[in-house]
Short mmCIF file of C-alpha atoms in Angstrom, two decimals:
data_model
loop_
_atom_site.label_atom_id
_atom_site.label_comp_id
_atom_site.label_asym_id
_atom_site.label_seq_id
_atom_site.Cartn_x
_atom_site.Cartn_y
_atom_site.Cartn_z
CA MET Q 1 -95.55 -76.23 -41.08
CA ARG Q 2 -93.85 -73.35 -39.25
CA HIS Q 3 -95.87 -70.46 -41.04
CA SER Q 4 -99.14 -72.11 -40.49
CA ARG Q 5 -98.31 -72.58 -36.65
CA LEU Q 6 -97.62 -68.83 -36.46
CA ALA Q 7 -100.73 -67.97 -37.97
CA LEU Q 8 -103.06 -69.84 -36.12
CA GLY Q 9 -100.95 -68.24 -33.46
CA ALA Q 10 -101.84 -64.95 -34.92
CA VAL Q 11 -105.96 -65.88 -35.26
CA GLY Q 12 -106.03 -67.52 -31.67
CA VAL Q 13 -104.72 -64.04 -30.18
CA ALA Q 14 -106.92 -62.00 -32.87
CA GLY Q 15 -109.37 -64.30 -31.17
CA ALA Q 16 -108.88 -63.73 -27.92
CA VAL Q 17 -108.43 -60.04 -28.35
CA ALA Q 18 -112.16 -59.69 -29.95
CA VAL Q 19 -114.10 -61.44 -27.27
CA ALA Q 20 -112.33 -59.73 -24.54
CA GLU Q 21 -113.54 -56.38 -26.01
CA LEU Q 22 -116.99 -58.06 -27.06
CA VAL Q 23 -117.67 -59.21 -23.33
CA VAL Q 24 -117.21 -55.42 -22.36
CA ARG Q 25 -118.66 -53.35 -25.29
CA THR Q 26 -122.04 -55.48 -25.04
CA GLY Q 27 -122.26 -54.69 -21.12
CA LEU Q 28 -121.79 -58.39 -20.01
CA VAL Q 29 -118.70 -57.01 -17.72
CA ASP Q 30 -118.60 -53.46 -15.99
CA ALA Q 31 -116.68 -50.94 -18.56
CA GLU Q 32 -115.57 -49.01 -15.20
CA ALA Q 33 -114.11 -52.15 -13.79
CA VAL Q 34 -112.55 -54.16 -16.88
CA PRO Q 35 -111.80 -52.03 -19.36
CA PRO Q 36 -112.11 -52.98 -23.14
CA ALA Q 37 -108.98 -54.51 -24.75
CA SER Q 38 -108.61 -52.22 -27.42
CA THR Q 39 -107.99 -49.55 -24.33
CA VAL Q 40 -105.49 -52.07 -22.18
CA LEU Q 41 -103.68 -52.67 -25.96
CA ARG Q 42 -103.23 -48.90 -26.35
CA ARG Q 43 -102.31 -47.98 -22.81
CA ALA Q 44 -99.99 -51.27 -23.42
CA ALA Q 45 -98.47 -49.53 -26.58
CA GLU Q 46 -97.75 -46.31 -24.50
CA MET Q 47 -96.34 -47.66 -21.83
CA SER Q 48 -93.61 -49.55 -24.06
CA VAL Q 49 -91.92 -45.71 -25.25
CA ASP Q 50 -92.18 -44.72 -21.53
CA GLY Q 51 -88.94 -44.68 -19.70
CA ALA Q 52 -90.19 -44.70 -16.40
CA TYR Q 53 -91.80 -48.23 -16.77
CA LEU Q 54 -89.29 -49.70 -18.70
CA ALA Q 55 -87.14 -49.09 -15.94
CA GLN Q 56 -89.35 -51.21 -13.86
CA VAL Q 57 -89.49 -53.67 -16.24
CA GLY Q 58 -85.44 -53.26 -16.36
CA GLN Q 59 -85.63 -54.24 -12.40
CA THR Q 60 -87.97 -57.47 -12.99
CA VAL Q 61 -85.93 -58.70 -15.39
CA ARG Q 62 -82.06 -58.23 -13.45
CA VAL Q 63 -83.83 -59.60 -9.95
CA TRP Q 64 -85.02 -62.68 -12.25
CA PHE Q 65 -81.96 -62.65 -14.16
CA GLY Q 66 -79.93 -63.25 -11.20
CA GLY Q 67 -81.96 -65.51 -9.21
CA LEU Q 68 -82.31 -67.77 -12.24
CA LEU Q 69 -78.25 -67.88 -12.71
CA LEU Q 70 -77.71 -68.42 -9.13
CA ALA Q 71 -80.54 -71.37 -9.02
CA THR Q 72 -78.83 -72.77 -12.25
CA ALA Q 73 -75.06 -73.01 -10.82
CA ALA Q 74 -75.97 -73.75 -7.75
CA ALA Q 75 -78.76 -76.83 -8.55
CA VAL Q 76 -76.02 -78.16 -11.76
CA LEU Q 77 -73.06 -78.09 -8.61
CA LEU Q 78 -75.89 -79.85 -6.07
CA GLY Q 79 -76.65 -81.99 -8.46
CA LEU Q 80 -72.60 -83.24 -9.47
CA VAL Q 81 -72.47 -83.87 -5.68
CA LEU Q 82 -75.86 -85.34 -4.88
CA SER Q 83 -75.14 -87.83 -7.94
CA SER Q 84 -71.53 -88.86 -7.13
CA ALA Q 85 -72.61 -91.47 -4.49
CA PRO Q 86 -75.93 -93.55 -4.40
CA TRP Q 87 -76.23 -93.20 -0.55
CA LEU Q 88 -75.88 -89.34 -0.88
CA ASN Q 89 -78.59 -89.85 -3.84
CA ARG Q 90 -80.97 -91.59 -1.59
CA ALA Q 91 -80.33 -89.23 1.55
CA ALA Q 92 -80.95 -86.42 -0.16
CA ARG Q 93 -84.18 -87.31 -2.17
CA LEU Q 94 -86.76 -86.82 0.77
CA VAL Q 95 -85.30 -83.32 1.65
CA VAL Q 96 -85.47 -82.62 -2.09
CA GLU Q 97 -88.91 -83.85 -2.16
CA VAL Q 98 -90.37 -81.51 0.97
CA LEU Q 99 -88.83 -78.60 0.19
CA ARG Q 100 -89.48 -78.67 -3.03
CA PRO Q 101 -93.33 -77.98 -2.73
CA ILE Q 102 -93.25 -75.05 -0.76
CA PRO Q 103 -94.18 -72.02 -2.70
CA ALA Q 104 -91.53 -69.01 -2.65
CA LEU Q 105 -94.47 -66.99 -1.57
CA ALA Q 106 -94.87 -68.40 1.51
CA LEU Q 107 -91.19 -67.35 2.38
CA ILE Q 108 -91.55 -64.03 1.81
CA PRO Q 109 -91.76 -63.16 5.46
CA LEU Q 110 -88.55 -64.90 5.97
CA ALA Q 111 -87.14 -63.29 2.96
CA LEU Q 112 -87.94 -59.52 4.42
CA VAL Q 113 -86.15 -60.21 7.49
CA SER Q 114 -83.39 -61.96 6.21
CA PHE Q 115 -82.01 -59.59 3.91
CA SER Q 116 -81.17 -55.61 4.17
CA SER Q 117 -82.06 -54.80 0.80
CA GLN Q 118 -85.45 -55.72 -1.19
CA SER Q 119 -83.90 -56.72 -4.27
CA GLN Q 120 -81.65 -59.10 -2.76
CA GLY Q 121 -84.47 -60.55 -0.63
CA ARG Q 122 -86.58 -60.94 -4.14
CA THR Q 123 -83.14 -62.50 -5.80
CA ALA Q 124 -83.16 -65.28 -2.99
CA LEU Q 125 -86.67 -65.63 -3.62
CA VAL Q 126 -86.34 -66.41 -6.99
CA PHE Q 127 -83.20 -68.61 -6.23
CA TYR Q 128 -85.13 -70.59 -4.37
CA ALA Q 129 -87.99 -71.26 -6.71
CA CYS Q 130 -85.73 -71.92 -9.85
CA THR Q 131 -83.39 -74.14 -7.95
CA TRP Q 132 -85.81 -77.24 -7.47
CA PRO Q 133 -86.82 -77.99 -11.07
CA ILE Q 134 -82.97 -77.22 -12.40
CA LEU Q 135 -81.95 -79.92 -9.48
CA ILE Q 136 -84.62 -82.48 -10.09
CA ASN Q 137 -84.02 -82.62 -13.97
CA THR Q 138 -80.19 -82.81 -13.07
CA LEU Q 139 -80.55 -85.69 -10.68
CA TYR Q 140 -82.97 -87.47 -12.95
CA ALA Q 141 -80.52 -86.77 -16.39
CA LEU Q 142 -77.14 -87.82 -14.45
CA ARG Q 143 -78.87 -90.97 -13.14
CA ASP Q 144 -79.89 -91.96 -16.52
CA VAL Q 145 -76.61 -91.06 -18.41
CA ASP Q 146 -75.63 -93.84 -20.46
CA PRO Q 147 -73.50 -96.83 -18.68
CA VAL Q 148 -71.45 -97.76 -22.22
CA ALA Q 149 -70.35 -94.16 -22.99
CA LYS Q 150 -68.97 -93.81 -19.46
CA GLU Q 151 -67.55 -97.44 -19.73
CA THR Q 152 -66.11 -96.54 -23.20
CA LEU Q 153 -64.20 -93.46 -21.68
CA ARG Q 154 -62.78 -95.48 -18.60
CA SER Q 155 -61.84 -98.18 -21.05
CA PHE Q 156 -59.64 -95.61 -22.61
CA GLY Q 157 -58.27 -94.49 -18.93
CA PHE Q 158 -60.08 -91.42 -18.26
CA GLY Q 159 -60.44 -91.05 -14.85
CA LYS Q 160 -63.69 -90.50 -12.79
CA VAL Q 161 -63.42 -86.35 -13.08
CA ALA Q 162 -62.78 -86.72 -16.82
CA VAL Q 163 -65.97 -89.26 -17.58
CA LEU Q 164 -67.94 -86.63 -15.20
CA LEU Q 165 -66.75 -83.69 -17.64
CA ARG Q 166 -66.64 -85.37 -20.81
CA VAL Q 167 -69.45 -87.48 -20.50
CA SER Q 168 -72.12 -87.12 -17.67
CA LEU Q 169 -72.10 -83.28 -17.89
CA PRO Q 170 -72.72 -82.83 -22.06
CA SER Q 171 -75.29 -85.51 -21.87
CA SER Q 172 -77.31 -84.48 -19.20
CA ALA Q 173 -76.99 -80.81 -20.47
CA PRO Q 174 -80.16 -80.91 -22.40
CA PHE Q 175 -82.22 -82.06 -19.41
CA VAL Q 176 -80.54 -79.42 -17.35
CA ALA Q 177 -81.57 -77.15 -20.36
CA THR Q 178 -84.98 -78.05 -19.83
CA GLY Q 179 -85.12 -77.28 -16.08
CA VAL Q 180 -83.62 -73.59 -16.80
CA ARG Q 181 -86.88 -73.15 -19.12
CA ILE Q 182 -89.32 -74.28 -16.74
CA ALA Q 183 -87.48 -72.51 -13.66
CA ALA Q 184 -87.08 -69.21 -15.70
CA SER Q 185 -90.99 -68.92 -15.94
CA VAL Q 186 -91.17 -70.04 -12.54
CA GLY Q 187 -88.89 -67.27 -11.81
CA LEU Q 188 -90.78 -64.54 -13.47
CA VAL Q 189 -94.03 -65.20 -11.79
CA VAL Q 190 -92.24 -65.57 -8.24
CA VAL Q 191 -90.37 -62.01 -9.03
CA VAL Q 192 -93.59 -60.70 -10.00
CA SER Q 193 -95.37 -61.89 -6.93
CA THR Q 194 -93.16 -60.65 -4.89
CA GLU Q 195 -93.03 -57.08 -6.00
CA LEU Q 196 -96.65 -57.21 -5.84
CA ILE Q 197 -97.27 -58.57 -2.31
CA ALA Q 198 -94.22 -57.61 -0.85
CA GLY Q 199 -94.68 -53.60 -1.26
CA GLY Q 200 -92.26 -51.25 -2.66
CA ALA Q 201 -92.76 -49.58 -5.82
CA ASP Q 202 -90.31 -51.20 -8.30
CA GLY Q 203 -90.63 -53.68 -10.69
CA VAL Q 204 -93.46 -54.87 -12.71
CA GLY Q 205 -95.17 -55.94 -9.32
CA GLY Q 206 -94.75 -52.77 -7.55
CA PHE Q 207 -96.18 -51.07 -10.97
CA LEU Q 208 -99.31 -53.74 -10.85
CA SER Q 209 -99.78 -52.79 -7.04
CA GLN Q 210 -99.42 -48.85 -7.19
CA SER Q 211 -102.17 -48.93 -10.23
CA GLN Q 212 -104.71 -50.89 -8.02
CA THR Q 213 -104.40 -48.33 -5.19
CA GLY Q 214 -106.24 -45.24 -4.71
CA GLY Q 215 -109.37 -45.45 -7.01
CA GLY Q 216 -107.29 -47.58 -9.34
CA GLN Q 217 -106.20 -47.54 -12.77
CA PRO Q 218 -107.52 -50.90 -14.27
CA ASP Q 219 -106.43 -50.13 -17.53
CA TYR Q 220 -103.09 -49.66 -16.66
CA MET Q 221 -102.85 -52.57 -14.39
CA LEU Q 222 -103.71 -54.78 -17.90
CA ALA Q 223 -101.53 -53.48 -19.44
CA GLY Q 224 -99.05 -54.11 -17.14
CA ALA Q 225 -99.97 -57.58 -16.73
CA VAL Q 226 -99.93 -57.78 -20.65
CA TRP Q 227 -96.31 -56.72 -20.83
CA ALA Q 228 -95.58 -59.43 -17.77
CA GLY Q 229 -97.00 -61.98 -20.04
CA LEU Q 230 -95.24 -60.95 -23.15
CA LEU Q 231 -92.22 -60.93 -21.14
CA GLY Q 232 -92.29 -64.52 -20.37
CA LEU Q 233 -93.16 -65.55 -23.75
CA VAL Q 234 -89.72 -63.85 -25.39
CA VAL Q 235 -88.36 -65.85 -22.16
CA ASN Q 236 -89.41 -68.85 -23.04
CA ALA Q 237 -89.42 -68.78 -27.13
CA VAL Q 238 -85.16 -67.40 -26.76
CA LEU Q 239 -84.45 -70.29 -24.08
CA THR Q 240 -86.34 -72.87 -26.56
CA ALA Q 241 -84.66 -71.27 -29.66
CA LEU Q 242 -81.43 -71.82 -27.49
CA GLU Q 243 -81.76 -75.44 -27.06
CA ARG Q 244 -82.53 -76.54 -30.09
CA ARG Q 245 -79.47 -74.91 -31.62
CA ALA Q 246 -77.30 -76.16 -28.80
CA PHE Q 247 -79.07 -79.68 -28.73
CA ARG Q 248 -79.30 -80.65 -32.57
CA TRP Q 249 -77.55 -83.85 -31.68
CA HIS Q 250 -80.14 -84.60 -28.61
CA LEU Q 251 -83.22 -83.86 -30.96
CA ALA Q 252 -81.95 -85.87 -34.08
CA GLY Q 253 -81.06 -88.98 -31.55
CA THR Q 254 -84.68 -89.05 -30.34
CA GLU Q 255 -85.70 -88.28 -33.64
CA ALA Q 256 -84.20 -91.18 -34.87
CA ALA Q 257 -85.32 -93.73 -31.74
CA THR Q 258 -88.98 -92.97 -32.39
CA MET U 1 -40.49 -109.36 -22.08
CA SER U 2 -42.97 -112.72 -22.08
CA GLU U 3 -43.66 -114.02 -25.51
CA ASN U 4 -47.42 -114.38 -24.24
CA MET U 5 -49.54 -110.54 -24.25
CA LEU U 6 -51.91 -112.30 -21.92
CA GLU U 7 -51.89 -114.60 -19.04
CA ILE U 8 -55.29 -115.60 -17.28
CA ASP U 9 -54.46 -117.47 -14.03
CA GLY U 10 -57.28 -118.64 -12.10
CA LEU U 11 -59.84 -115.97 -12.64
CA THR U 12 -62.85 -116.52 -10.88
CA HIS U 13 -65.78 -113.53 -10.55
CA SER U 14 -69.39 -114.02 -8.86
CA TYR U 15 -72.09 -111.12 -8.90
CA GLY U 16 -73.01 -112.19 -5.15
CA ASP U 17 -73.97 -115.60 -5.05
CA HIS U 18 -73.99 -116.27 -8.74
CA THR U 19 -70.47 -117.32 -9.60
CA VAL U 20 -69.52 -116.23 -13.79
CA LEU U 21 -66.10 -117.38 -14.21
CA GLU U 22 -64.38 -120.00 -11.90
CA LYS U 23 -60.74 -120.47 -12.22
CA MET U 24 -60.56 -119.95 -15.61
CA SER U 25 -56.99 -120.07 -17.47
CA LEU U 26 -56.02 -118.42 -21.13
CA ARG U 27 -52.80 -117.72 -23.09
CA VAL U 28 -52.67 -115.64 -25.58
CA PRO U 29 -49.76 -115.05 -27.65
CA ARG U 30 -48.63 -111.83 -29.02
CA GLY U 31 -50.13 -110.84 -32.22
CA GLU U 32 -52.95 -113.78 -31.97
CA LEU U 33 -56.31 -113.42 -32.94
CA VAL U 34 -58.57 -114.93 -30.68
CA SER U 35 -61.89 -115.69 -31.23
CA ILE U 36 -63.89 -116.47 -27.52
CA VAL U 37 -67.80 -118.12 -28.00
CA GLY U 38 -69.73 -119.56 -25.53
CA PRO U 39 -73.64 -120.08 -24.66
CA SER U 40 -75.29 -116.64 -23.39
CA GLY U 41 -74.49 -116.16 -19.72
CA CYS U 42 -71.07 -118.15 -20.03
CA GLY U 43 -69.10 -114.78 -18.73
CA LYS U 44 -67.70 -113.75 -22.27
CA SER U 45 -68.07 -109.94 -21.40
CA THR U 46 -67.46 -110.27 -17.73
CA LEU U 47 -63.85 -111.89 -19.17
CA LEU U 48 -63.47 -109.09 -21.05
CA ARG U 49 -64.41 -106.41 -18.84
CA CYS U 50 -61.80 -107.87 -16.44
CA ILE U 51 -59.25 -107.77 -18.98
CA ALA U 52 -60.26 -104.08 -19.74
CA GLY U 53 -59.96 -103.67 -16.21
CA LEU U 54 -63.81 -102.14 -16.00
CA VAL U 55 -64.19 -105.20 -13.50
CA ARG U 56 -61.94 -106.15 -10.49
CA PRO U 57 -62.34 -109.89 -10.37
CA THR U 58 -62.87 -111.82 -7.31
CA GLY U 59 -60.41 -113.69 -7.65
CA GLY U 60 -57.29 -114.57 -9.97
CA ARG U 61 -55.39 -112.25 -12.06
CA VAL U 62 -54.99 -110.71 -15.44
CA VAL U 63 -51.43 -110.60 -16.76
CA LEU U 64 -50.81 -107.94 -19.30
CA ASP U 65 -47.35 -107.94 -21.03
CA GLY U 66 -45.73 -109.23 -18.23
CA THR U 67 -47.54 -106.68 -15.35
CA ALA U 68 -50.54 -107.75 -13.48
CA ILE U 69 -53.72 -105.42 -14.39
CA ASP U 70 -54.93 -103.17 -11.37
CA GLY U 71 -57.00 -100.92 -13.02
CA VAL U 72 -57.40 -99.79 -16.73
CA PRO U 73 -54.64 -100.65 -18.95
CA ASP U 74 -52.81 -98.32 -21.05
CA GLU U 75 -52.24 -100.27 -23.65
CA LEU U 76 -55.78 -101.65 -24.31
CA ALA U 77 -58.85 -100.20 -26.36
CA VAL U 78 -61.98 -101.70 -26.37
CA VAL U 79 -64.72 -101.88 -29.23
CA PHE U 80 -68.67 -102.67 -28.04
CA GLN U 81 -71.54 -103.90 -29.53
CA ASP U 82 -73.55 -100.78 -28.59
CA TYR U 83 -71.95 -98.39 -31.08
CA SER U 84 -74.62 -95.88 -31.03
CA ARG U 85 -73.81 -95.74 -27.25
CA SER U 86 -70.26 -95.73 -27.21
CA LEU U 87 -69.84 -92.96 -29.25
CA LEU U 88 -71.02 -89.63 -28.18
CA PRO U 89 -73.87 -88.10 -30.31
CA TRP U 90 -72.24 -84.51 -29.36
CA LEU U 91 -69.07 -84.68 -30.86
CA THR U 92 -67.86 -84.85 -34.69
CA VAL U 93 -67.11 -88.56 -36.06
CA ARG U 94 -63.17 -87.01 -36.05
CA ASP U 95 -63.73 -85.51 -32.55
CA ASN U 96 -65.14 -89.01 -31.25
CA VAL U 97 -61.83 -90.80 -32.46
CA ALA U 98 -59.68 -88.01 -31.76
CA LEU U 99 -61.00 -88.04 -27.65
CA PRO U 100 -58.98 -91.01 -26.44
CA LEU U 101 -55.72 -89.45 -27.97
CA ARG U 102 -55.63 -87.07 -25.18
CA ARG U 103 -54.53 -89.39 -22.98
CA ARG U 104 -51.60 -89.89 -25.51
CA GLY U 105 -50.61 -86.08 -25.27
CA GLY U 106 -49.69 -84.05 -28.67
CA SER U 107 -51.37 -80.99 -29.79
CA ARG U 108 -54.61 -80.75 -31.51
CA ALA U 109 -53.39 -80.72 -34.84
CA GLU U 110 -51.80 -84.24 -34.38
CA ARG U 111 -54.42 -85.69 -32.68
CA ARG U 112 -57.17 -84.65 -35.54
CA ALA U 113 -54.00 -86.02 -38.47
CA ALA U 114 -54.43 -89.08 -36.56
CA ALA U 115 -58.14 -89.52 -36.25
CA GLU U 116 -58.78 -88.44 -40.11
CA GLU U 117 -55.76 -91.44 -40.90
CA ALA U 118 -57.28 -93.53 -38.63
CA LEU U 119 -60.91 -92.71 -40.63
CA THR U 120 -59.15 -93.56 -44.09
CA SER U 121 -57.96 -96.69 -43.01
CA VAL U 122 -61.66 -97.72 -41.82
CA GLY U 123 -63.32 -96.71 -45.29
CA LEU U 124 -64.82 -93.37 -43.72
CA ASP U 125 -62.56 -90.76 -45.36
CA GLY U 126 -64.36 -87.61 -45.56
CA ALA U 127 -66.86 -88.61 -43.20
CA GLY U 128 -65.28 -86.55 -39.93
CA ARG U 129 -67.23 -83.55 -40.06
CA LYS U 130 -70.25 -85.98 -39.58
CA TYR U 131 -72.05 -86.44 -36.31
CA PRO U 132 -72.32 -90.20 -35.42
CA TRP U 133 -76.21 -90.20 -35.71
CA GLN U 134 -75.85 -89.18 -39.20
CA LEU U 135 -73.93 -92.34 -40.28
CA SER U 136 -76.08 -95.69 -40.78
CA GLY U 137 -75.22 -98.31 -38.15
CA GLY U 138 -72.42 -100.25 -39.97
CA MET U 139 -70.53 -96.56 -40.57
CA GLN U 140 -70.95 -95.92 -36.83
CA GLN U 141 -69.15 -99.21 -36.07
CA ARG U 142 -66.36 -98.45 -38.14
CA VAL U 143 -66.16 -95.20 -36.26
CA SER U 144 -65.80 -97.04 -33.21
CA ILE U 145 -63.00 -99.16 -34.41
CA ALA U 146 -61.15 -96.22 -36.09
CA ARG U 147 -61.08 -94.69 -32.41
CA ALA U 148 -59.49 -98.23 -31.03
CA LEU U 149 -57.12 -98.27 -33.79
CA ALA U 150 -56.44 -94.44 -33.44
CA TYR U 151 -55.35 -94.85 -29.79
CA ARG U 152 -52.83 -97.32 -31.20
CA PRO U 153 -53.26 -100.45 -28.41
CA SER U 154 -51.21 -103.36 -28.41
CA LEU U 155 -54.08 -105.64 -27.32
CA LEU U 156 -57.67 -104.99 -28.43
CA LEU U 157 -60.87 -106.31 -27.24
CA MET U 158 -64.45 -106.35 -28.96
CA ASP U 159 -67.28 -107.34 -27.45
CA GLU U 160 -69.50 -108.76 -29.64
CA PRO U 161 -68.72 -105.80 -32.18
CA PHE U 162 -71.15 -107.02 -35.22
CA GLY U 163 -74.28 -108.04 -33.06
CA SER U 164 -76.22 -104.77 -33.75
CA VAL U 165 -75.29 -104.97 -37.69
CA ASP U 166 -76.94 -106.33 -40.92
CA ALA U 167 -75.19 -109.77 -43.01
CA GLN U 168 -73.50 -107.69 -45.46
CA THR U 169 -72.02 -105.06 -43.25
CA ARG U 170 -71.06 -107.89 -40.70
CA GLU U 171 -68.97 -109.34 -43.35
CA ASP U 172 -67.22 -106.38 -44.66
CA LEU U 173 -66.23 -105.47 -40.98
CA GLU U 174 -65.04 -108.97 -40.18
CA ASP U 175 -62.91 -108.55 -43.47
CA LEU U 176 -61.84 -105.12 -41.89
CA VAL U 177 -60.63 -106.80 -38.56
CA LEU U 178 -58.65 -109.32 -40.53
CA ARG U 179 -56.89 -106.63 -42.68
CA VAL U 180 -56.48 -104.52 -39.80
CA HIS U 181 -54.91 -107.92 -37.81
CA ARG U 182 -52.41 -108.51 -40.53
CA ASP U 183 -51.68 -104.93 -41.42
CA GLU U 184 -51.27 -103.63 -37.84
CA GLY U 185 -50.12 -107.14 -36.33
CA MET U 186 -52.09 -106.30 -32.86
CA THR U 187 -53.50 -108.96 -30.49
CA ILE U 188 -57.31 -109.40 -30.76
CA LEU U 189 -59.79 -110.86 -28.20
CA LEU U 190 -63.28 -111.23 -30.40
CA VAL U 191 -66.19 -112.06 -28.49
CA THR U 192 -69.21 -113.44 -30.54
CA HIS U 193 -71.82 -115.38 -30.23
CA ASP U 194 -71.88 -116.13 -34.03
CA ILE U 195 -70.12 -119.52 -34.58
CA ASP U 196 -69.16 -119.12 -38.16
CA GLU U 197 -67.71 -115.51 -37.50
CA SER U 198 -65.52 -117.29 -34.61
CA VAL U 199 -63.92 -119.81 -37.22
CA TYR U 200 -63.54 -117.07 -39.85
CA VAL U 201 -61.70 -114.20 -37.72
CA GLY U 202 -59.77 -116.45 -35.64
CA ASP U 203 -56.39 -117.66 -35.41
CA ARG U 204 -57.86 -120.05 -32.70
CA VAL U 205 -61.21 -120.56 -30.96
CA VAL U 206 -61.98 -120.71 -27.50
CA VAL U 207 -65.24 -122.36 -26.35
CA LEU U 208 -66.45 -121.01 -23.05
CA GLY U 209 -68.84 -122.90 -20.85
CA ARG U 210 -71.44 -122.27 -18.27
CA ASP U 211 -72.59 -122.52 -14.44
CA PRO U 212 -69.77 -121.61 -13.60
CA GLY U 213 -68.36 -120.21 -16.58
CA GLY U 214 -64.51 -121.27 -17.84
CA VAL U 215 -62.90 -122.47 -20.82
CA ARG U 216 -63.95 -125.60 -22.46
CA ALA U 217 -62.17 -125.76 -25.42
CA GLU U 218 -59.77 -124.47 -27.64
CA LEU U 219 -59.47 -125.18 -31.20
CA PRO U 220 -56.54 -123.86 -33.62
CA VAL U 221 -57.68 -122.72 -36.83
CA HIS U 222 -55.70 -123.60 -40.08
CA LEU U 223 -57.32 -122.12 -42.49
CA PRO U 224 -55.61 -120.85 -45.83
CA ALA U 225 -54.69 -116.91 -45.92
CA PRO U 226 -55.82 -114.55 -46.77
CA ARG U 227 -59.55 -115.72 -45.69
CA ASP U 228 -62.23 -114.70 -47.95
CA GLN U 229 -65.69 -114.71 -47.52
CA THR U 230 -66.76 -116.80 -50.40
CA THR U 231 -64.28 -119.62 -50.55
CA THR U 232 -63.18 -119.58 -47.18
CA ARG U 233 -66.41 -120.50 -45.79
CA ALA U 234 -66.74 -123.42 -48.26
CA HIS U 235 -63.77 -124.80 -47.69
CA PRO U 236 -64.18 -128.60 -45.93
CA ASP U 237 -61.68 -127.68 -42.80
CA PHE U 238 -64.23 -124.36 -41.83
CA VAL U 239 -67.05 -126.73 -42.43
CA SER U 240 -65.77 -129.25 -40.15
CA LEU U 241 -64.85 -126.99 -37.55
CA ARG U 242 -67.76 -125.02 -37.45
CA THR U 243 -69.55 -128.45 -36.55
CA GLU U 244 -67.29 -129.10 -33.69
CA VAL U 245 -67.39 -125.04 -32.08
CA SER U 246 -71.28 -125.82 -32.45
CA THR U 247 -71.26 -129.37 -30.91
CA LEU U 248 -69.37 -127.67 -28.19
CA VAL U 249 -71.16 -124.26 -27.93
CA ARG U 250 -74.66 -126.26 -27.62
CA GLY U 251 -72.86 -128.97 -24.77
CA ALA U 252 -71.28 -126.36 -22.87
CA ALA U 253 -74.30 -125.96 -20.56
CA ALA U 254 -72.80 -128.93 -18.95
CA PRO U 255 -69.63 -128.57 -15.80
CA THR U 256 -66.85 -126.92 -17.37
CA LYS U 257 -64.20 -129.69 -18.31
CA THR U 258 -61.12 -128.77 -20.52
CA VAL U 259 -60.61 -130.41 -23.81
CA VAL U 260 -57.48 -129.45 -25.80
CA HIS U 261 -57.26 -130.46 -29.39
CA GLU U 262 -53.73 -129.76 -30.96
#
């Protein structure tokens, strides 16, 4: 089952690469503008041992991870506070729904003038973009905590805070983790886009932007994009694996219910 | 110390305009096992929640061991019908049972030992390291009973505890409750909608009426001990009692008036 899924995935990747190669080789697309897939992959392989490029990747990952971590802490805390009283939850709901669809990229100018260092500004944008999916998931998860579980602990004399820590938080954790996983992908897009748009020469986005200017090196540009995509894939895979491990009880419960 | 474990005086509770319990009164002597039956909507669960301090009644008072209840009393444990929702799926069976013991103090090792002892007493020795969702429904309800027992309450409340298990398991669990009651001597209030069960386990059956809820009848049960699933249920007194309770429950939709049979 697992092996056949991996095998099919590999077939899909090979097929996509073959199509990309053919489109260029047959002259359907200008080879000057879009280099063939084999060239892009060779460049990507070269870049994987290029210390300067790896430093750029490191810079991107640092900003992304910092923003994601801050967003997780802030969103879970805010979720707990907003869930503590029904009126507070209702009052906050509209504010959240208005702020949430604002694309983080629309706030780039604001971030540039508000923060002295570029990486601070980028972290702030990642933080902004990542907060919403985590906050929304936290709010819904806390609202749906089983009242019987809460009553059970209360009947054994546990107070409000103890019930929050021992029931509400653990039972919400799988949904919060899903929010974090969604936020991780969103955050990666935001950090690369910010680097790309806001100028500067650092990060994966900075590399992409540099390889596009002055005549352009589309093979390097696309190779950089391949790495950005792989980074996203790895992040998603790691978070999914962590969720499966930590929340085995949750998966077992939902499987038993269906 | 009062001779009554529990004294309920003029207990009234309304949700908005709807009065669920009206001026209900009940005495429960120490060590008694009282079955509470009634038609649906008679306020059985509300009554239990008021005693457990989970719901603050609109009027009247509940006195436990000589002290009026204000908040959740210390010496009380509840077994809920929904064992799968009442047990925490991220904790092992042993940690579920040991969790309430944190309120009693003691070291981690002591809590674990007490949990293992309680699990053994309900026939679940060796299941402590499993997770609740790895057990059958009947076993999960045994775990919640073990959790209540480990807490060593002087009053055990059971809210339709066997409503979601199969017939065979139900009989086993009824006998488990009878044994626990005999061995530990704790006072037990068992809410059920099963008339046979109310007679089989109870020292006394309290029938609640509806609209508004209140005590409609109290029937002492004098059946030979120890009770046995086959012989007790065939006993002429059992048969006549269950018929009487059944008639009372069917008629319990009528306005409440108290009949005491002695």
